[in-house]
Coordinates of C-alpha atoms and ligand atoms in Angstrom, one line a residue:
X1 CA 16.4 20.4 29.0
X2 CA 17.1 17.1 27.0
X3 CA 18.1 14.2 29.9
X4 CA 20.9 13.1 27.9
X5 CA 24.0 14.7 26.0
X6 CA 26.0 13.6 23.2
X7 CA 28.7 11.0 24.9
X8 CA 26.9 10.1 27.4
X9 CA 26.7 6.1 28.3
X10 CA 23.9 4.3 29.6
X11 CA 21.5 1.7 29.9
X12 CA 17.9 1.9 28.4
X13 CA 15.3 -0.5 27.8
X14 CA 13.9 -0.3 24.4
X15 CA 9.7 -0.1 23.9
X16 CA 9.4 -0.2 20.0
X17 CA 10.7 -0.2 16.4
X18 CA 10.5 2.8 14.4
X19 CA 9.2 2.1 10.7
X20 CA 12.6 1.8 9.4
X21 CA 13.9 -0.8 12.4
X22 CA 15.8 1.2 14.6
X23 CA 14.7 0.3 18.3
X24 CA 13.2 2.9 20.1
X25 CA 14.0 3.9 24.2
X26 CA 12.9 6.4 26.0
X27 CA 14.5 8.7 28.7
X28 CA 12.2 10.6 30.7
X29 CA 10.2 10.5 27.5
X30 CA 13.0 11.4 25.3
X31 CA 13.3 9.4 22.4
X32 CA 16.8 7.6 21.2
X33 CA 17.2 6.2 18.6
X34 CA 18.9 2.7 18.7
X35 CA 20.2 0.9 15.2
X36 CA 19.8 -2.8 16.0
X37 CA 18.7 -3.1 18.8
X38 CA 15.3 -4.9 19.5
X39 CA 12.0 -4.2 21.7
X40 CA 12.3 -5.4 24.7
X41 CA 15.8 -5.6 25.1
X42 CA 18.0 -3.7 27.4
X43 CA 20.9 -2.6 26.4
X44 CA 24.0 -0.5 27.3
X45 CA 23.9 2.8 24.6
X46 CA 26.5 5.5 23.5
X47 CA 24.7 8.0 22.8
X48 CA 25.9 9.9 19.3
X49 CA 23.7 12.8 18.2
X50 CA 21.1 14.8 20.6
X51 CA 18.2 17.4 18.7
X52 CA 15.7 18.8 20.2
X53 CA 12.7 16.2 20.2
X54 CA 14.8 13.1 19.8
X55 CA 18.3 11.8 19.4
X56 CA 20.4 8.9 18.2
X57 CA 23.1 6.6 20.1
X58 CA 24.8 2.9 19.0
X59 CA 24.3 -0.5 20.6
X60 CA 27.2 -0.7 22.8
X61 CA 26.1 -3.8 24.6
X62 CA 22.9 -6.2 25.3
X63 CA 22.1 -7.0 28.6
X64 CA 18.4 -8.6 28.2
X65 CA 18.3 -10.2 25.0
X66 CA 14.4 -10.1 22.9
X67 CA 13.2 -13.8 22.3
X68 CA 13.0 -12.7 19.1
X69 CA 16.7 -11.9 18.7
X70 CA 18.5 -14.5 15.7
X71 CA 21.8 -14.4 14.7
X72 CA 22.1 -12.5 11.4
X73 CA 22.8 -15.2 8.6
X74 CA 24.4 -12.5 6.1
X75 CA 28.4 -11.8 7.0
X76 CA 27.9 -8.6 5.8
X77 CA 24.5 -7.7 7.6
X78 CA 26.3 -5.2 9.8
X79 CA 27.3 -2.6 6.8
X80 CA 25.0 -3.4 4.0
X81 CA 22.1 -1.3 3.3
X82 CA 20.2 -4.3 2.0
X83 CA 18.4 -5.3 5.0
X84 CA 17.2 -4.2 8.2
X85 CA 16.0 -7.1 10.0
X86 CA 18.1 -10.3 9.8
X87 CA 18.8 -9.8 13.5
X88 CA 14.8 -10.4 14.5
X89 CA 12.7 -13.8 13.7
X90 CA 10.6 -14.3 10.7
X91 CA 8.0 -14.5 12.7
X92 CA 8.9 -11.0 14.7
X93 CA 9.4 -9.6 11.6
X94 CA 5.7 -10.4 10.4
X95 CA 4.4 -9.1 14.2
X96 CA 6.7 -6.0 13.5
X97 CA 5.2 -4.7 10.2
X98 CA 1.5 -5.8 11.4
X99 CA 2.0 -3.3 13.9
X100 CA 3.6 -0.3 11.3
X101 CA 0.3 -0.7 9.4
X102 CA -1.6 -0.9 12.6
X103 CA 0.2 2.4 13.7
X104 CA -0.3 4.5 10.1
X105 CA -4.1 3.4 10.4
X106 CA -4.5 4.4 13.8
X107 CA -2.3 7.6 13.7
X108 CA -1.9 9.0 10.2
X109 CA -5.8 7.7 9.2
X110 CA -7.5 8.0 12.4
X111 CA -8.6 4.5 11.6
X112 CA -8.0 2.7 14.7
X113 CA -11.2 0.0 13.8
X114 CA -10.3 -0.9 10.5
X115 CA -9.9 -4.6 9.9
X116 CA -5.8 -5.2 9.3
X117 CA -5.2 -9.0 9.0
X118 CA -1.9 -10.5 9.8
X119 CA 1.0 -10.1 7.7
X120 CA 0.9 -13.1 4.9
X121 CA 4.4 -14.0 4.8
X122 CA 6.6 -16.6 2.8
X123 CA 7.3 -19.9 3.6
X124 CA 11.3 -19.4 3.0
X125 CA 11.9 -15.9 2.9
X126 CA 15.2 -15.9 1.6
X127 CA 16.2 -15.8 -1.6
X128 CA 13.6 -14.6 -3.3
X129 CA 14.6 -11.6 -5.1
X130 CA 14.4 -12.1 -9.1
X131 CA 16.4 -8.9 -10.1
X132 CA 19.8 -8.4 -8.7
X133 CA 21.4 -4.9 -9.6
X134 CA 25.4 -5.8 -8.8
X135 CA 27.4 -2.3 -8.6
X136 CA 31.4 -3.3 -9.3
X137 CA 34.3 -0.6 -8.1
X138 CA 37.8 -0.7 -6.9
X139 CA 38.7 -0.9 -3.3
X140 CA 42.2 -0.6 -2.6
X141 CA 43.7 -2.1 -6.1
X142 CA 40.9 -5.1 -5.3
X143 CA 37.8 -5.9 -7.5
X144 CA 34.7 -5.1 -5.6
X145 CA 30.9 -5.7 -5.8
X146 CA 27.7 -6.4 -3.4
X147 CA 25.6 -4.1 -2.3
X148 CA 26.0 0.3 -1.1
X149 CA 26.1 0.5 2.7
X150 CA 23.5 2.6 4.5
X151 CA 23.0 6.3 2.5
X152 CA 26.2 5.8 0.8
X153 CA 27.7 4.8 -2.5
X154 CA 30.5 2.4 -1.0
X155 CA 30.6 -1.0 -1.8
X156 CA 29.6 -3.6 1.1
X157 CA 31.8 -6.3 -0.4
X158 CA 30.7 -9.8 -0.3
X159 CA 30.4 -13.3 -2.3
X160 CA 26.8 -14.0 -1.1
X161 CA 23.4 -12.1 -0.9
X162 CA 21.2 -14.3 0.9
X163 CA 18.2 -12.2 -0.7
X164 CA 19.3 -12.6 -4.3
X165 CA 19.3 -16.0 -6.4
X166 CA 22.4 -18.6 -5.4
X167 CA 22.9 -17.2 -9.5
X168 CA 23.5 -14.2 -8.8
X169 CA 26.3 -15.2 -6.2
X170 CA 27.7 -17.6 -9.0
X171 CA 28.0 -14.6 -11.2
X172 CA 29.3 -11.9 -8.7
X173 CA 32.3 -14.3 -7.4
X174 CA 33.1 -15.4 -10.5
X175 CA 33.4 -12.2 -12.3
X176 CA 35.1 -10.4 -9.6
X177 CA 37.8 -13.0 -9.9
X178 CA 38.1 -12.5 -13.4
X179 CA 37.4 -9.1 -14.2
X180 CA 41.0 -8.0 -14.1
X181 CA 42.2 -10.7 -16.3
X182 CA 39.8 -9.8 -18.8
X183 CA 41.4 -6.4 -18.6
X184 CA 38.1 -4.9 -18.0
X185 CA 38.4 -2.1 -15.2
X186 CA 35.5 -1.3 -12.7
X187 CA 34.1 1.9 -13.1
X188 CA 34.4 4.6 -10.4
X189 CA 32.2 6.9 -9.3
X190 CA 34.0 9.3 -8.2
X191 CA 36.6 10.0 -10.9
X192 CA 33.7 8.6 -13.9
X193 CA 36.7 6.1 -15.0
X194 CA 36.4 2.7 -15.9
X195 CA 34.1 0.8 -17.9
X196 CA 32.2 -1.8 -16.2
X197 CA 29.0 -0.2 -13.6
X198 CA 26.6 -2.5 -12.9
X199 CA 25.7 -6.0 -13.5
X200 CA 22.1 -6.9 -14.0
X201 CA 20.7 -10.4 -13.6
X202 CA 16.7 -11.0 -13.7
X203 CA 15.4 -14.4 -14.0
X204 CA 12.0 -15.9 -14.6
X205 CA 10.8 -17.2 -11.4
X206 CA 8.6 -20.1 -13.5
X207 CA 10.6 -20.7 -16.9
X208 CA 14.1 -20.2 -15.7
X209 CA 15.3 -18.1 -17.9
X210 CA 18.3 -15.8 -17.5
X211 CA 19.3 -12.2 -18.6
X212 CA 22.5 -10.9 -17.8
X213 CA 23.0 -7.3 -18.2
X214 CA 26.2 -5.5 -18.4
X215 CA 26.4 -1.7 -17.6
X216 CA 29.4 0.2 -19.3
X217 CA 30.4 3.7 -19.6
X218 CA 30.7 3.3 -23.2
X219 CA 29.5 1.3 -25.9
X220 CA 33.0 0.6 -27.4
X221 CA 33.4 -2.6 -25.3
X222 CA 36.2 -4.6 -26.9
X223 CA 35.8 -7.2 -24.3
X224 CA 32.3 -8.0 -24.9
X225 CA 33.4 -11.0 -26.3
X226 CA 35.6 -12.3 -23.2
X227 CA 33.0 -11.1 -20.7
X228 CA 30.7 -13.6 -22.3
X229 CA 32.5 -16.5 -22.9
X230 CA 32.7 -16.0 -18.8
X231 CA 29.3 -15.5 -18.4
X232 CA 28.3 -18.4 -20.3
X233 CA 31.3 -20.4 -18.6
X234 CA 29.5 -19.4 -14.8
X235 CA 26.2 -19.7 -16.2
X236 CA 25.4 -22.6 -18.6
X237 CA 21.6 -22.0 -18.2
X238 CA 22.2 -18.4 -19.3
X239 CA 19.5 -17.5 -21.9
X240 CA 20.2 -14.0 -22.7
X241 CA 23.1 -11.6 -22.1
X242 CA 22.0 -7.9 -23.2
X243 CA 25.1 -4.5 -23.1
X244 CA 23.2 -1.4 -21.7
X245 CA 25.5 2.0 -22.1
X246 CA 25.4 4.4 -19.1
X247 CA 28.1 7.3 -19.8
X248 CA 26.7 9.4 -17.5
X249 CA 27.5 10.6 -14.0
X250 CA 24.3 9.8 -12.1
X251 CA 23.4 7.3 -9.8
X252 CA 20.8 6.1 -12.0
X253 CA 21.2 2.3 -13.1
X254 CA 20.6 1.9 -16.5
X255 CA 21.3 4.5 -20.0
X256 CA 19.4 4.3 -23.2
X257 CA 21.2 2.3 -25.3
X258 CA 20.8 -1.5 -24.9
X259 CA 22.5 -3.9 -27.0
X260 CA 22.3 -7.3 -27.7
X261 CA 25.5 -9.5 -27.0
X262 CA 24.0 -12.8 -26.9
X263 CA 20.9 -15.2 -27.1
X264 CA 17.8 -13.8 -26.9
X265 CA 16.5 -9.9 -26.6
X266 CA 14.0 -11.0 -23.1
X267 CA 13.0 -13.2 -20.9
X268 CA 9.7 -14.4 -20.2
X269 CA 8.2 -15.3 -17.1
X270 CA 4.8 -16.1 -15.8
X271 CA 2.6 -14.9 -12.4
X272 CA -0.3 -17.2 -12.0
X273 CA -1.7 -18.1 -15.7
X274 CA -0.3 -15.0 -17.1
X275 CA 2.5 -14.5 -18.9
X276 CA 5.4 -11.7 -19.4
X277 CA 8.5 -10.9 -21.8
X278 CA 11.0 -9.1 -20.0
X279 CA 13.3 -7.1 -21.0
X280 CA 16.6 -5.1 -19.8
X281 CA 14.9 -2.3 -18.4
X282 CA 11.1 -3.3 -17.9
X283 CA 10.1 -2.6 -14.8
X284 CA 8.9 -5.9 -13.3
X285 CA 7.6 -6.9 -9.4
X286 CA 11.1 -8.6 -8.0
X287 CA 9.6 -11.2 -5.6
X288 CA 6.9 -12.8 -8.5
X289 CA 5.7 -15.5 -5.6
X290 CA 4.4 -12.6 -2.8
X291 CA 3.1 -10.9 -6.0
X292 CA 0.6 -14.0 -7.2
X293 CA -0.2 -13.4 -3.3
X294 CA -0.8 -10.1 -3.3
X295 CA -2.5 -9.4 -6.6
X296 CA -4.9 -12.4 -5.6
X297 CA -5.8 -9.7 -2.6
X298 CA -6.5 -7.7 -4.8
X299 CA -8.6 -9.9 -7.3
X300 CA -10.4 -10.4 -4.2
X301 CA -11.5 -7.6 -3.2
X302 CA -12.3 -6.5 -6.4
X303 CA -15.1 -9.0 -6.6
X304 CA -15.4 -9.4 -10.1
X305 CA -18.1 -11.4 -11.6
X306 CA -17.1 -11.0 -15.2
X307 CA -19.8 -8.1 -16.1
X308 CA -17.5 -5.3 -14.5
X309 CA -15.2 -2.7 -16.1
X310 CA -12.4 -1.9 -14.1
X311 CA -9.8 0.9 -14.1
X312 CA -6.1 0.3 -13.3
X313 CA -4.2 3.6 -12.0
X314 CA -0.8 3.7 -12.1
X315 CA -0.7 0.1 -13.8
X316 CA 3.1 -0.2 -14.8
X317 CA 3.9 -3.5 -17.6
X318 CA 0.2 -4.3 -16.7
X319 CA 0.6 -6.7 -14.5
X320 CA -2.8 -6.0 -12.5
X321 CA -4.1 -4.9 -15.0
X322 CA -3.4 -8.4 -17.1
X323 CA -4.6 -10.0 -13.7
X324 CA -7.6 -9.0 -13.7
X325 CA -8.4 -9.2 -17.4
X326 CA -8.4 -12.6 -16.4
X327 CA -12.1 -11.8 -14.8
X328 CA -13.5 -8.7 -16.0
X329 CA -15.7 -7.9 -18.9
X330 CA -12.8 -4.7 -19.2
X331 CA -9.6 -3.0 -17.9
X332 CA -7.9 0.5 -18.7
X333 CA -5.3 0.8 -17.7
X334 CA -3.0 4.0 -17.4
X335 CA 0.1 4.8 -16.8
X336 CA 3.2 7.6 -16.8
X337 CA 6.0 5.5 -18.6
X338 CA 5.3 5.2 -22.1
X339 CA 7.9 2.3 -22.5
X340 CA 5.9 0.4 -19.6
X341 CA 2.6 0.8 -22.1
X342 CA 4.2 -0.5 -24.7
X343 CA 5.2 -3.6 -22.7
X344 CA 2.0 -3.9 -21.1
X345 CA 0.2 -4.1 -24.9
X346 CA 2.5 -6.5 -25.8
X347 CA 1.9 -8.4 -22.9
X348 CA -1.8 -8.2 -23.5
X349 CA -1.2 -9.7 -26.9
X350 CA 0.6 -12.4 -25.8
X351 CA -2.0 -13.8 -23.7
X352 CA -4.6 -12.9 -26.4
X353 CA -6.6 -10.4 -24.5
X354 CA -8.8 -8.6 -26.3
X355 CA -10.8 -6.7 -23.1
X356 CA -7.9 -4.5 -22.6
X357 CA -6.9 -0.6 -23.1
X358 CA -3.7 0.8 -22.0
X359 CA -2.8 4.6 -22.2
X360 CA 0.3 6.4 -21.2
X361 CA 0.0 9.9 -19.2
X362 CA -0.1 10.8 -15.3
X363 CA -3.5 9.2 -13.9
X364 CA -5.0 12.0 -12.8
X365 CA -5.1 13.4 -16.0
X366 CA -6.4 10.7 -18.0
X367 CA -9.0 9.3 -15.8
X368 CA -11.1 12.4 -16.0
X369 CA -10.7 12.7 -19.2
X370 CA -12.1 9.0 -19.8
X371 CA -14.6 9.6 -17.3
X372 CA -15.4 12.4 -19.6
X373 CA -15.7 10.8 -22.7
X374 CA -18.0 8.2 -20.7
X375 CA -15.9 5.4 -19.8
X376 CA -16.8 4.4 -16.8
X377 CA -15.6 2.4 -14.2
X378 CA -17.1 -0.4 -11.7
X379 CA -14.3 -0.9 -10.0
X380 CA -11.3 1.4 -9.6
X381 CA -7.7 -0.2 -8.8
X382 CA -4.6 2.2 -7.7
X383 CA -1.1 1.1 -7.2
X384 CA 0.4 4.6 -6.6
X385 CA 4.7 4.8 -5.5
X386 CA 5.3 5.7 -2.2
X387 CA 4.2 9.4 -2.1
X388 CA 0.4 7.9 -2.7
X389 CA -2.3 9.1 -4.5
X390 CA -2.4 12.4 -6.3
X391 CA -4.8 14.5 -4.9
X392 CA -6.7 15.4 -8.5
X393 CA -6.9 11.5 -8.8
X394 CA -8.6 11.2 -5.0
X395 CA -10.8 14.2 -6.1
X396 CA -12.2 12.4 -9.2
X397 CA -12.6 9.4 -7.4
X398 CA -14.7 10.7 -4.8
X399 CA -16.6 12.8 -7.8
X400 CA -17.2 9.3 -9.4
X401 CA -18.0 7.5 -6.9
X402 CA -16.7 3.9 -8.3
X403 CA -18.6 1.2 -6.1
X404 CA -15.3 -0.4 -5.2
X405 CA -11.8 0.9 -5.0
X406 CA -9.1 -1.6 -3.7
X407 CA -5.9 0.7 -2.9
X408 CA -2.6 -1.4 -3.3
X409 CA 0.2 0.5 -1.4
X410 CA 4.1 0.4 -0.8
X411 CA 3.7 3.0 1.7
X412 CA 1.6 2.3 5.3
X413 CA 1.4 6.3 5.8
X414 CA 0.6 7.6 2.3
X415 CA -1.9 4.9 2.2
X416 CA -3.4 6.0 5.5
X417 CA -3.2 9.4 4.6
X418 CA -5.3 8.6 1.3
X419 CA -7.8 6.3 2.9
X420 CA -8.8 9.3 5.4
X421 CA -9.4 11.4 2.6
X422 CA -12.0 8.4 1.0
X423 CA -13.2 8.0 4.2
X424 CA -13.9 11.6 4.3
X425 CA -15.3 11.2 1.2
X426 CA -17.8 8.9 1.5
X427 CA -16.2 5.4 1.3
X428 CA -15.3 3.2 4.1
X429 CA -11.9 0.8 4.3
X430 CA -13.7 -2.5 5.0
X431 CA -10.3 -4.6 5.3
X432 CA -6.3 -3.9 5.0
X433 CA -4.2 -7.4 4.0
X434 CA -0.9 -6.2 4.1
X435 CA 1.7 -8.6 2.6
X436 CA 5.6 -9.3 3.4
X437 CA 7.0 -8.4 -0.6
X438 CA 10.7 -8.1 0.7
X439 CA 11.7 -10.3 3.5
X440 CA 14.3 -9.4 6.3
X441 CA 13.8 -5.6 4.7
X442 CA 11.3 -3.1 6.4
X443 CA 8.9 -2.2 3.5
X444 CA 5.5 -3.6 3.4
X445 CA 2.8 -4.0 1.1
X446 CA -0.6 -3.3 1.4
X447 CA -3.7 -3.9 -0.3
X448 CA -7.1 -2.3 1.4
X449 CA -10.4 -2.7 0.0
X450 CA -12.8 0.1 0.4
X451 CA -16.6 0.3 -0.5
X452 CA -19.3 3.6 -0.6
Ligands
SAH501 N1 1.0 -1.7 -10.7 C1 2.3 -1.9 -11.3 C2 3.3 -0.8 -10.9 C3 3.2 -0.1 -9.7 S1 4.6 1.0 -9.3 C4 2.8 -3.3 -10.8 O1 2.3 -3.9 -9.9 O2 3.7 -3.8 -11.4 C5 3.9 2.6 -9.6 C6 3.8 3.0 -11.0 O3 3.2 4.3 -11.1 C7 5.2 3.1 -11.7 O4 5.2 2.3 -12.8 C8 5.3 4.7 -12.0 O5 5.9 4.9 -13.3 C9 3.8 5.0 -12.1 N2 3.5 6.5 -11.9 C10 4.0 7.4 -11.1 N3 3.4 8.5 -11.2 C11 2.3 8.4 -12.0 C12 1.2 9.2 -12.4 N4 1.1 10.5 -12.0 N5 0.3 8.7 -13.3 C13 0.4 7.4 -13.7 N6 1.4 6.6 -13.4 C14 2.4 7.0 -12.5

């Protein structure tokens, strides 16, 4: 019998913080599930949704308040899907996702020795996000555009991400006051009317630069002209203001098409000595000061000494991989997006690398097959999305036998998953530095460094 029923009210003391920041109380060992609410609180709870293991139930009420309890800074932290974690400390925050690693390590990797250092967090962790991806719509005859609330596709509204550059506010506010004038009509989802989708704004964290991208349903945008006379008006530092055409019904961001409206095609920005052009759609880290952090980890443990060749799975613009060119005697890299190879050669080029190789095509394809043709690799670098690894890949690894692999992950539990199967394998995880990419949100990074 579950202790509790849907309805019910009462009052629970919460023990923990599930990996995606609801609090955590338990009734006669029944886990509810409490949105908001912090560890070691106690609080009054409604209870909303029972299943058989576990259920669900809203803060009603806080009777013990957590030290770590702040005042959200964001007015719109309550429906935004944006963050999870304005309502605890920066410094609870960093405790927090110590202890998710600490958990996947101990439970998912039954690696409950392994070295995890502390968190390495920012100084001001706010504002630090270099890509802002603004959806617009309608809401009851009124311009709208922020952010989706939680597993939706409606609009939080608001005038100010405290995530996001103080440009990207400038540029939200002052097209939403405009955007009717301009007789330019948010698009809606629902009905697939209207023309604008998304605005895009990326800027170089180092040079400055800024690219505004507009999404519209169709290319025919006899506005164009208006929209960036506005832009330009809200911006003066703008540097580049790019049309991308979406006419399809997805929640996908950007279409194939991207044309130029204004100034130049890209931006170009630089992490540590190393230098990248940008453009619309290139995929690009979005907090470029935890990334210098975080690739440093992993120059680190790769412990080059300028005689190695080192492999770069999963390698994106290059990024890493340009990294560690910086130190190696070689990188390949590989990679599934061939519009993400073609950046990363060109970024290659532009700092004059010559020690470099990029290839598109899944990893675990084309690492065999290099292995094969007697490339070899020192030291082997993976930065796999959040389902992890692919098992070939692991496989050929452990076949290999690289002396080093440094694993940078997105995911705590795929990692841990992965790093069982090395361990299993023959390697052992000597250290895990996980590192705070996105600020008052629950995802953190990793980067573990394992030797044979
Ligand atoms: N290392 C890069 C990007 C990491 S994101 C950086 O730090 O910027 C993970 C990348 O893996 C994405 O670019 C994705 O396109 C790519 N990817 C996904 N599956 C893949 C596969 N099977 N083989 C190679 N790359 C893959």
């Amino acid at each position: 019998m579950k202790p509790v029923t849907k309805n019910d009210r009462l009052s629970v003391y919460v023990e923990d913080l599930t990996h995606d920041g609801a609090g955590v109380a338990k009734v006669e060992g029944y886990p509810l599930f409490i949105k908001d609410a912090l560890p070691g609180e106690t609080v009054t709870v409604h209870v909303l949704k029972t299943l058989k293991s576990y259920g669900f139930a809203k803060l009603i009420s806080i009777e013990e308040k957590s030290v770590d309890r702040i005042d959200a800074p964001c007015p719109v932290f309550e429906i935004c899907g944006g963050c999870q974690l304005q309502h605890l400390s920066y410094a609870g925050q960093l405790k927090y996702k110590e202890k998710v690693v600490r958990d996947a390590m101990a439970r998912l990797g039954k690696l409950p020795d392994v070295p995890v250092h502390p968190v390495k967090g920012m100084d001001n962790p706010w504002r630090y996000r270099n890509k802002s991806q603004i959806p617009f719509g309608m809401d009851d005859g009124r311009v709208v555009a922020g952010f989706y609330q939680p597993r939706s596709h409606r609009i939080a509204d608001t005038d100010i991400c405290l995530i996001q550059t103080p440009e990207a506010d400038t540029l939200m506010a002052s097209l939403k006051r405009n955007l009717q004038d301009m007789g330019i009509e948010p698009y809606e989802e629902k009905t697939h009317r209207g023309m604008l989708r998304h605005v895009v704004l990326r800027k170089g964290r180092v040079t400055g630069e800024l690219m505004v991208v507009l999404v519209t349903k169709k290319q025919k945008f006899p506005q164009a002209e208006r929209a960036v006379e506005a832009i330009r008006a809200a911006l003066p530092d703008v540097t580049s203001i790019m049309q991308n055409v979406n006419g399809d019904k997805t929640n996908v961001i950007f279409g194939n098409d991207t044309i130029n409206l204004w100034g130049k095609d890209i931006i170009e920005d630089r992490i540590g000595d190393v230098r990248f052009e940008i453009s619309a759609r290139s995929f690009y880290q979005v907090n470029p000061e935890q990334t210098e952090v975080l690739y440093g980890q992993a120059l680190d443990y790769a412990g080059l000494t300028g005689s190695e060749t080192v492999i770069d799975a999963y390698c994106g613009i290059g990024t890493i991989s340009l990294f560690l060119a910086q130190r190696a005697k070689f990188v390949m890299g590989v990679e599934i997006v061939p519009q993400a190879i073609e950046d990363a050669k060109r970024n290659a080029d532009l700092n004059g690398f010559t020690n470099t190789l990029f290839e598109a095509g899944p990893a675990e394809e084309v690492i065999p097959r290099w292995y094969k043709d007697g490339k070899e690799a020192d030291v082997l670098v993976v930065d796999p999305p959040r389902k992890g690894c692919d098992e070939a890949l692991l496989q050929t690894m452990l076949e290999q036998k690289p002396q080093r692999i440094v694993y940078v992950s997105c995911n705590p539990a795929t990692l841990a998953r992965d790093l069982r199967i090395l361990e299993d394998g023959g390697y052992r995880t000597q250290e895990v530095q996980p590192v705070d990419m996105f600020p008052q949100t629950t995802h953190v990074e990793c980067v573990a460094w394992l030797t044979r």
